[in-house]
Structures are given as C-alpha cells and as structure tokens.
Short mmCIF file of C-alpha atoms in Angstrom, two decimals:
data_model
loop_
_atom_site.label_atom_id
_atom_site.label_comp_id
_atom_site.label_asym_id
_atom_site.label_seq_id
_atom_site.Cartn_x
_atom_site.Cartn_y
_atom_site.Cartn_z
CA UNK A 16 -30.39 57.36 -3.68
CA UNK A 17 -31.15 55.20 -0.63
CA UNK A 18 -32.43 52.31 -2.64
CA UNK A 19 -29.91 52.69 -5.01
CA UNK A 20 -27.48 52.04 -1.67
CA UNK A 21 -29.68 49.15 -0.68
CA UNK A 22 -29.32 47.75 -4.23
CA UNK A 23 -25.67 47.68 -4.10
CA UNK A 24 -25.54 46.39 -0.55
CA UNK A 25 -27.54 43.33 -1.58
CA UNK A 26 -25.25 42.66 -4.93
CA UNK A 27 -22.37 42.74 -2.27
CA UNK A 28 -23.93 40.39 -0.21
CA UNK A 29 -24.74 38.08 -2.75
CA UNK A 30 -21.42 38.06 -4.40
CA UNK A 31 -20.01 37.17 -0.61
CA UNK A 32 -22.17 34.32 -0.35
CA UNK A 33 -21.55 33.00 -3.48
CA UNK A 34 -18.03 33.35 -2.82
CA UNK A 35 -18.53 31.41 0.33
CA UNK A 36 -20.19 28.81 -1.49
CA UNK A 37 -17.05 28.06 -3.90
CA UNK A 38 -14.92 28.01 -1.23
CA UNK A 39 -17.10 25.27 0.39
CA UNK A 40 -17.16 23.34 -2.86
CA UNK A 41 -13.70 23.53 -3.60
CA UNK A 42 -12.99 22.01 0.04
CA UNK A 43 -15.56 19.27 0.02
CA UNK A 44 -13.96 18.28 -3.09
CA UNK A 45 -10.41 18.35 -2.14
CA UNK A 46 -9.13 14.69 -2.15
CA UNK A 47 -7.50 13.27 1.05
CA UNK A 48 -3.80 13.58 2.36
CA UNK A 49 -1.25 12.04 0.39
CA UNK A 50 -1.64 12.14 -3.52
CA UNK A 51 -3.14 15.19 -5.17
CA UNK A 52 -5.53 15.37 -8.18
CA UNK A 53 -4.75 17.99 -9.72
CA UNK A 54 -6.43 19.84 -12.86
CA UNK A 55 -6.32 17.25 -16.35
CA UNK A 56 -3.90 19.98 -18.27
CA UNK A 57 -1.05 18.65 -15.94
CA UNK A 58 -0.95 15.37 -17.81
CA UNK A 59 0.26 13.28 -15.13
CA UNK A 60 3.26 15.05 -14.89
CA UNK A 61 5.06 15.87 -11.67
CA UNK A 62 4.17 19.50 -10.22
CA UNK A 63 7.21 21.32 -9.49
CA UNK A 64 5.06 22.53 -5.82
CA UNK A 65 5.48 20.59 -2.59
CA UNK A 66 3.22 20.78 -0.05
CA UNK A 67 4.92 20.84 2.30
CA UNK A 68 4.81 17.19 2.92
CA UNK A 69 6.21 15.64 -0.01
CA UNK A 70 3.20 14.99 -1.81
CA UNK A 71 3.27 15.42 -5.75
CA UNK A 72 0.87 16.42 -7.92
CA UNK A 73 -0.54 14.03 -10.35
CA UNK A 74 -3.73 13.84 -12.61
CA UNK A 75 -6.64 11.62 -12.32
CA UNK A 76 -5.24 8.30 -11.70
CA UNK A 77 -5.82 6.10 -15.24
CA UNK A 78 -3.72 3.89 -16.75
CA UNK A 79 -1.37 6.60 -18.56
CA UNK A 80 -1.24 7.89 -15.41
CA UNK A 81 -0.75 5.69 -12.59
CA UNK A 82 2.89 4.63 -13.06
CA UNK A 83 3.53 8.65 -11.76
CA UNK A 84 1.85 8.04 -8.96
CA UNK A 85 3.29 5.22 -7.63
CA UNK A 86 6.51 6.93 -8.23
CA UNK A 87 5.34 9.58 -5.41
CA UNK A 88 4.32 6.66 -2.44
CA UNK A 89 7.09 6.05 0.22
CA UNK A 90 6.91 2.82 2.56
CA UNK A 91 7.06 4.10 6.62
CA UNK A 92 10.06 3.26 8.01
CA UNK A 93 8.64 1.68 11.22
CA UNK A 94 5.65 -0.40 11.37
CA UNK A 95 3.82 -3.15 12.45
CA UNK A 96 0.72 -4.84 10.98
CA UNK A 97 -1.79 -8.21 9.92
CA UNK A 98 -1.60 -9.48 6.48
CA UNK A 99 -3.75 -13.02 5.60
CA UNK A 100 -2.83 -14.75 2.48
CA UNK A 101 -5.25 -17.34 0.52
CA UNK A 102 -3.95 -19.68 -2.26
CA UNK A 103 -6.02 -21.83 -4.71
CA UNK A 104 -4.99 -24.77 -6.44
CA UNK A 105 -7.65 -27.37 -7.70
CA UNK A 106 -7.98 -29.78 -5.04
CA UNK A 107 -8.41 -26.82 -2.13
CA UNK A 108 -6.59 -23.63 -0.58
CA UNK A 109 -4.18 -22.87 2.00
CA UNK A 110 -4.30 -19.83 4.40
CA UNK A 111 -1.60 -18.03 5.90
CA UNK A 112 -1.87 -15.28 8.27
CA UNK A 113 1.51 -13.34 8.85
CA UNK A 114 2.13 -10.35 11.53
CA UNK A 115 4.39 -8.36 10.04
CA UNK A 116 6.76 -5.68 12.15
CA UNK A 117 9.18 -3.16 10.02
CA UNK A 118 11.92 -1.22 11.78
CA UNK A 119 14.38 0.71 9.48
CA UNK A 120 15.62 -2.04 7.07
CA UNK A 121 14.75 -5.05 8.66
CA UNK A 122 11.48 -6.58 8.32
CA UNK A 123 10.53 -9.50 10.48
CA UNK A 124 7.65 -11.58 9.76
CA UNK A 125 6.08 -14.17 11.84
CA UNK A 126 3.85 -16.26 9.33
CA UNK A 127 0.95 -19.09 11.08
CA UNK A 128 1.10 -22.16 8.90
CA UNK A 129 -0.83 -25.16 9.15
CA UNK A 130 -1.44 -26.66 12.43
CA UNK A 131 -0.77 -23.46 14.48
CA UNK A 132 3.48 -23.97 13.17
CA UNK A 133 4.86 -20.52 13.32
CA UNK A 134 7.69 -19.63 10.80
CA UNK A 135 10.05 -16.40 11.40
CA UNK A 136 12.16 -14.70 9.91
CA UNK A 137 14.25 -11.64 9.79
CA UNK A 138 15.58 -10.21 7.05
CA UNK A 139 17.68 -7.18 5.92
CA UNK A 140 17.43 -7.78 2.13
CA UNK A 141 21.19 -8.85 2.54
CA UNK A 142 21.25 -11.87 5.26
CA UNK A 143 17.58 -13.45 6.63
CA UNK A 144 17.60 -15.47 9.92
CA UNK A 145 15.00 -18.26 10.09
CA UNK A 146 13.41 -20.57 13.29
CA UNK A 147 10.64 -22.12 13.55
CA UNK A 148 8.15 -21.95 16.90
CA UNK A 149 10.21 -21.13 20.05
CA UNK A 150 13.09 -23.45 18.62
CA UNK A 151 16.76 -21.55 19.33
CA UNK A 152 17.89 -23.31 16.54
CA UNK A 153 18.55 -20.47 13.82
CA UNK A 154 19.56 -20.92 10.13
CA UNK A 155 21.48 -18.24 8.59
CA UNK A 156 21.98 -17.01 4.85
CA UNK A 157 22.33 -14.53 2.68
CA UNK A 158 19.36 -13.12 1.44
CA UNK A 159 20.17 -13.69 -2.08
CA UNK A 160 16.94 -13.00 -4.14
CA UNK A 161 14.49 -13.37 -1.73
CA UNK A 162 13.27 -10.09 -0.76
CA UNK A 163 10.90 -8.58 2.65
CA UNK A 164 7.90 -9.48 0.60
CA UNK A 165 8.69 -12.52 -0.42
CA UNK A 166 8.82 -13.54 3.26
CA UNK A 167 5.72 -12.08 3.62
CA UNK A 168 4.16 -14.16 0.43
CA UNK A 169 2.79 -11.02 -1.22
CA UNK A 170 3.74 -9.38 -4.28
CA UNK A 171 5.58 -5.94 -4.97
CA UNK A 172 3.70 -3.75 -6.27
CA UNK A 173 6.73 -1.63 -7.46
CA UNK A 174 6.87 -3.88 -10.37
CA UNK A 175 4.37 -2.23 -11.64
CA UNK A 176 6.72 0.81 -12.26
CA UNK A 177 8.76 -1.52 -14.91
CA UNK A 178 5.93 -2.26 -16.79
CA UNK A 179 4.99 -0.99 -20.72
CA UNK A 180 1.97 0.96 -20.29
CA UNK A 181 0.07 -1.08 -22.55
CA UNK A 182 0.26 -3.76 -19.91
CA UNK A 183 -1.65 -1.88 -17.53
CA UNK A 184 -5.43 -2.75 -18.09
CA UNK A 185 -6.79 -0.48 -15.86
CA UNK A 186 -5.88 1.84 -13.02
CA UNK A 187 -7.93 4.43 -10.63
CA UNK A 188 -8.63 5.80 -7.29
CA UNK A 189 -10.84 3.94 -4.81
CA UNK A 190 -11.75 3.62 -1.32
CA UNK A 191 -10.96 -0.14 0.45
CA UNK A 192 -12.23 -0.40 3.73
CA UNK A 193 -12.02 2.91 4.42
CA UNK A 194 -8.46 3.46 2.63
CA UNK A 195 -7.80 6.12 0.11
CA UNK A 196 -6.04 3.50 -2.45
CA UNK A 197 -4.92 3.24 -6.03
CA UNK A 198 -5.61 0.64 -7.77
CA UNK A 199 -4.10 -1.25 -10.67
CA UNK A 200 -5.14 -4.19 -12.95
CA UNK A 201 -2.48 -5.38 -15.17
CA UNK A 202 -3.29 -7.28 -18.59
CA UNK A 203 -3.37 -10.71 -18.49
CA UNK A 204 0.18 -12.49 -18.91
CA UNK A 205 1.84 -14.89 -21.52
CA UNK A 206 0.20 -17.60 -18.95
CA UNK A 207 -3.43 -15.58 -18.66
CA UNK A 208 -2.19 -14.52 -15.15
CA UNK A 209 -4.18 -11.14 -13.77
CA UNK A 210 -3.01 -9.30 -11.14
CA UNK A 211 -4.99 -6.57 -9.03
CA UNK A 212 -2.78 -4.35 -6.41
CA UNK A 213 -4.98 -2.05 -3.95
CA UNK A 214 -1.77 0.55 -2.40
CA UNK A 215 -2.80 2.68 0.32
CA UNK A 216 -2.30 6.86 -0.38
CA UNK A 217 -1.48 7.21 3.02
CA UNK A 218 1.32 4.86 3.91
CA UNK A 219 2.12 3.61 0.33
CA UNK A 220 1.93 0.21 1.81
CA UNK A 221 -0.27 -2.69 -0.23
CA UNK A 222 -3.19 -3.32 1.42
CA UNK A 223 -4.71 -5.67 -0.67
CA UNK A 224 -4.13 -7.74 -3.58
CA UNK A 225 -5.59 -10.55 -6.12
CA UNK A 226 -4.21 -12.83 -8.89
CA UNK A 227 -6.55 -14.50 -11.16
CA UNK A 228 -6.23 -16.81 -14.10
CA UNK A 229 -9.24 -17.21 -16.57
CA UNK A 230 -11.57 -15.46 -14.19
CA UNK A 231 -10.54 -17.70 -11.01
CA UNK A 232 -8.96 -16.37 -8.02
CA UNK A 233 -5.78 -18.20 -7.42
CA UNK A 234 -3.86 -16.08 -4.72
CA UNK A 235 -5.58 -13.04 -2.78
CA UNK A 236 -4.13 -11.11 0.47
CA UNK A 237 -5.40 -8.34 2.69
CA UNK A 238 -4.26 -6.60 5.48
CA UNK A 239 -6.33 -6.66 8.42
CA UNK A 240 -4.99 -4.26 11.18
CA UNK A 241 -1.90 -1.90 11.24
CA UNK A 242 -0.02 0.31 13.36
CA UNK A 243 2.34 3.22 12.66
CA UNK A 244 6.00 3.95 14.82
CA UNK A 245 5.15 0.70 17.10
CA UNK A 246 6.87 0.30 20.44
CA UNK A 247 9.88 -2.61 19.21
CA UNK A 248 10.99 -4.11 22.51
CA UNK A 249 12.43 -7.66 21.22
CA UNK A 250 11.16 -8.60 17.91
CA UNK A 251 14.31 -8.40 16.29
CA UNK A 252 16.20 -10.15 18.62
CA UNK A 253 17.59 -13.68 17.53
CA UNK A 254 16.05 -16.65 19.93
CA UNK A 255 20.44 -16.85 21.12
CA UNK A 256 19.77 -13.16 22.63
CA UNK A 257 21.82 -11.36 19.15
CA UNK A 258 20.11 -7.73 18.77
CA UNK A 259 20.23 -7.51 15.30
CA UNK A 260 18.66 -3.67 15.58
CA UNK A 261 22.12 -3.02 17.68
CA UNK A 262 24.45 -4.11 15.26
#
C-alpha cells in the first residue's frame, strides 16, 4: 500500500513538471508586443479578442497574409526620430539625412542637403510652410498632393494595403536591428521597379526601406535613432514667432 502511495506521488510529480515545462515553452515562444501569431486555422483573419491593447490577431505573416497585418499597425501620435536617405543614379548618389519630429498632425522635418543646406518644413497634410537655414523668409502653400512622407523622401508603406495580392512577392516577420518588423517585397513593376518595406511591430513606423531595379539598389533609407512622446518646445514654431501647434 505504501509503495503503491509512493507510485502515485511520483506520477503526480511528473505530470507537474511536465506541466511546468509547457508552460515554459509556450512563453519562450510567445512573439513580442504588438502583432500576434496566432494558430494557422485563423487564416489571417481578424480575431474578434483584444488584448487589451489593441493588438489583433493575425496568422503567420506571408504574402496572403500580410495586407491584415498592416491593417492592425497605428503611427504614434508624437515622435521624434533620424531617417538617412541614399539615391543612385549612374554617374553617383546623393545622401540625405532628415530629423524628423511628429506632434498630432503636423510633421516637421528638417532634411541636411548638400553642403550642410538645411531644408524645413512643416506640414499638416493641408498647408506646408517651407525655409531654408535660419532664413525668416517662409513660403506658404497648400499641401496639395504632397504628403508628411513625401517631405521626408520615403515611401508609404500603406500603399501596400491597395495592392492585388499577386503583387506581393513575398512577405514575413523579421528582426532589423533589433526591431520586431514585417517585411514586404512587392513584384517587380511595369518599369522592373522592386520595392522592400521593413515596418516596425511596435510603433508601426517604417524603419527601413529599399527600391531596386534589375538587381541594383536605386533608393534605400533607414532610420537611425528614435524617440517616443518627445519634449516639443519650439519645433513647430514658424522662424516669424507663429505657433502653429496653438492654432
């Protein structure tokens, strides 16, 4: 009777630990903050269960897949970060490096061209203000077409919402400098254009991009430092002393 005791206390104990060990599995595997990979017998559709922090569900990103998740990433309303920006062309490259600082809906974006000019701009998405260096000369227009990443010289990687499926070559989940990112390859154009978009999980911001034609890279940016909810003093302030945050 006593080792019959013993024999069921060690099942027990075994079963706990193997419990344990599931547990520990399931955790190590869980994937980071932000976008959740769920089981494949979702197919990529949107889970009805919020975490609490308005993450979706969505399966294993793939090209089927990854216009879903996309759908779930939300730009932060306040930020400020480093983008650089390469262009190719046959006879040489140009390089600009633009710090970028986002409060509400106004983006402001002071871009380094060649020979240390400094270009900035502020823009709404309805009227952009423009000066260049520490001129208080400002030129004022609507905003037209031109959009916050245009003044930034990067592309939108919304677009990629509006695309047939069949023009997405490939899609999945990596890791970019220590960034949880998805990333998407589109097919290449009616002109052989490819472009590659790298969008952070976290802050549903692009991090990094590439567009290549025949093989050759002929535009690539990355962002090189960023900061969440920064302290905006005067940075949308017009060079004549208008506060365009207080309008």
């Amino acid at each position: 009777m006593k080792r019959r005791r013993l024999d069921r206390a060690a099942i027990g104990f075994a079963g706990l630990i193997a419990l344990v060990v599931v547990l520990m599995l399931v955790n190590s595997l869980r994937p980071s903050p932000g976008i959740v990979l769920p089981s494949e017998k979702d197919e990529g559709v949107q889970s009805g269960e919020d975490d609490g922090e308005g993450s979706l569900s969505v399966v294993e990103i793939r090209p089927d897949t990854v216009q879903a998740a996309v759908a779930t990433l939300v730009r932060p309303e306040s930020y400020r970060r480093e983008v650089v920006v390469q262009q190719f062309w046959d006879s040489g490259s140009g390089t600009l490096e633009n710090t970028v600082t986002v409060s509400g809906g106004w983006t402001r974006v002071d871009q380094t061209l060649a020979r240390d000019r400094v270009r900035h701009s502020i823009t709404n998405g309805e009227s952009t203000y423009i000066w260049y260096n520490s001129q208080r000369t400002v030129y004022a227009a609507e905003a037209g077409e031109i959009t916050a990443d245009m003044e930034q010289a990067i592309p939108t990687y919304e677009d990629v919402l509006e695309l047939p499926v069949e023009e997405i070559a490939a899609a999945n989940y990596q890791t970019l400098s220590d960034m949880n990112c998805i990333y998407v390859e589109t097919a290449a154009d009616a002109y052989g254009y490819v472009l590659r978009y790298w969008v952070s999980v976290d802050t549903g911001l692009l991090v990094a991009a590439e567009k290549q034609l025949d093989g050759e890279t002929v535009y690539r940016m990355w962002e090189t430092s960023s900061e969440l909810d920064p302290i905006i003093e005067t940075e949308f302030t017009l060079p004549d002393g208008t506060d365009l945050l207080a309008g």
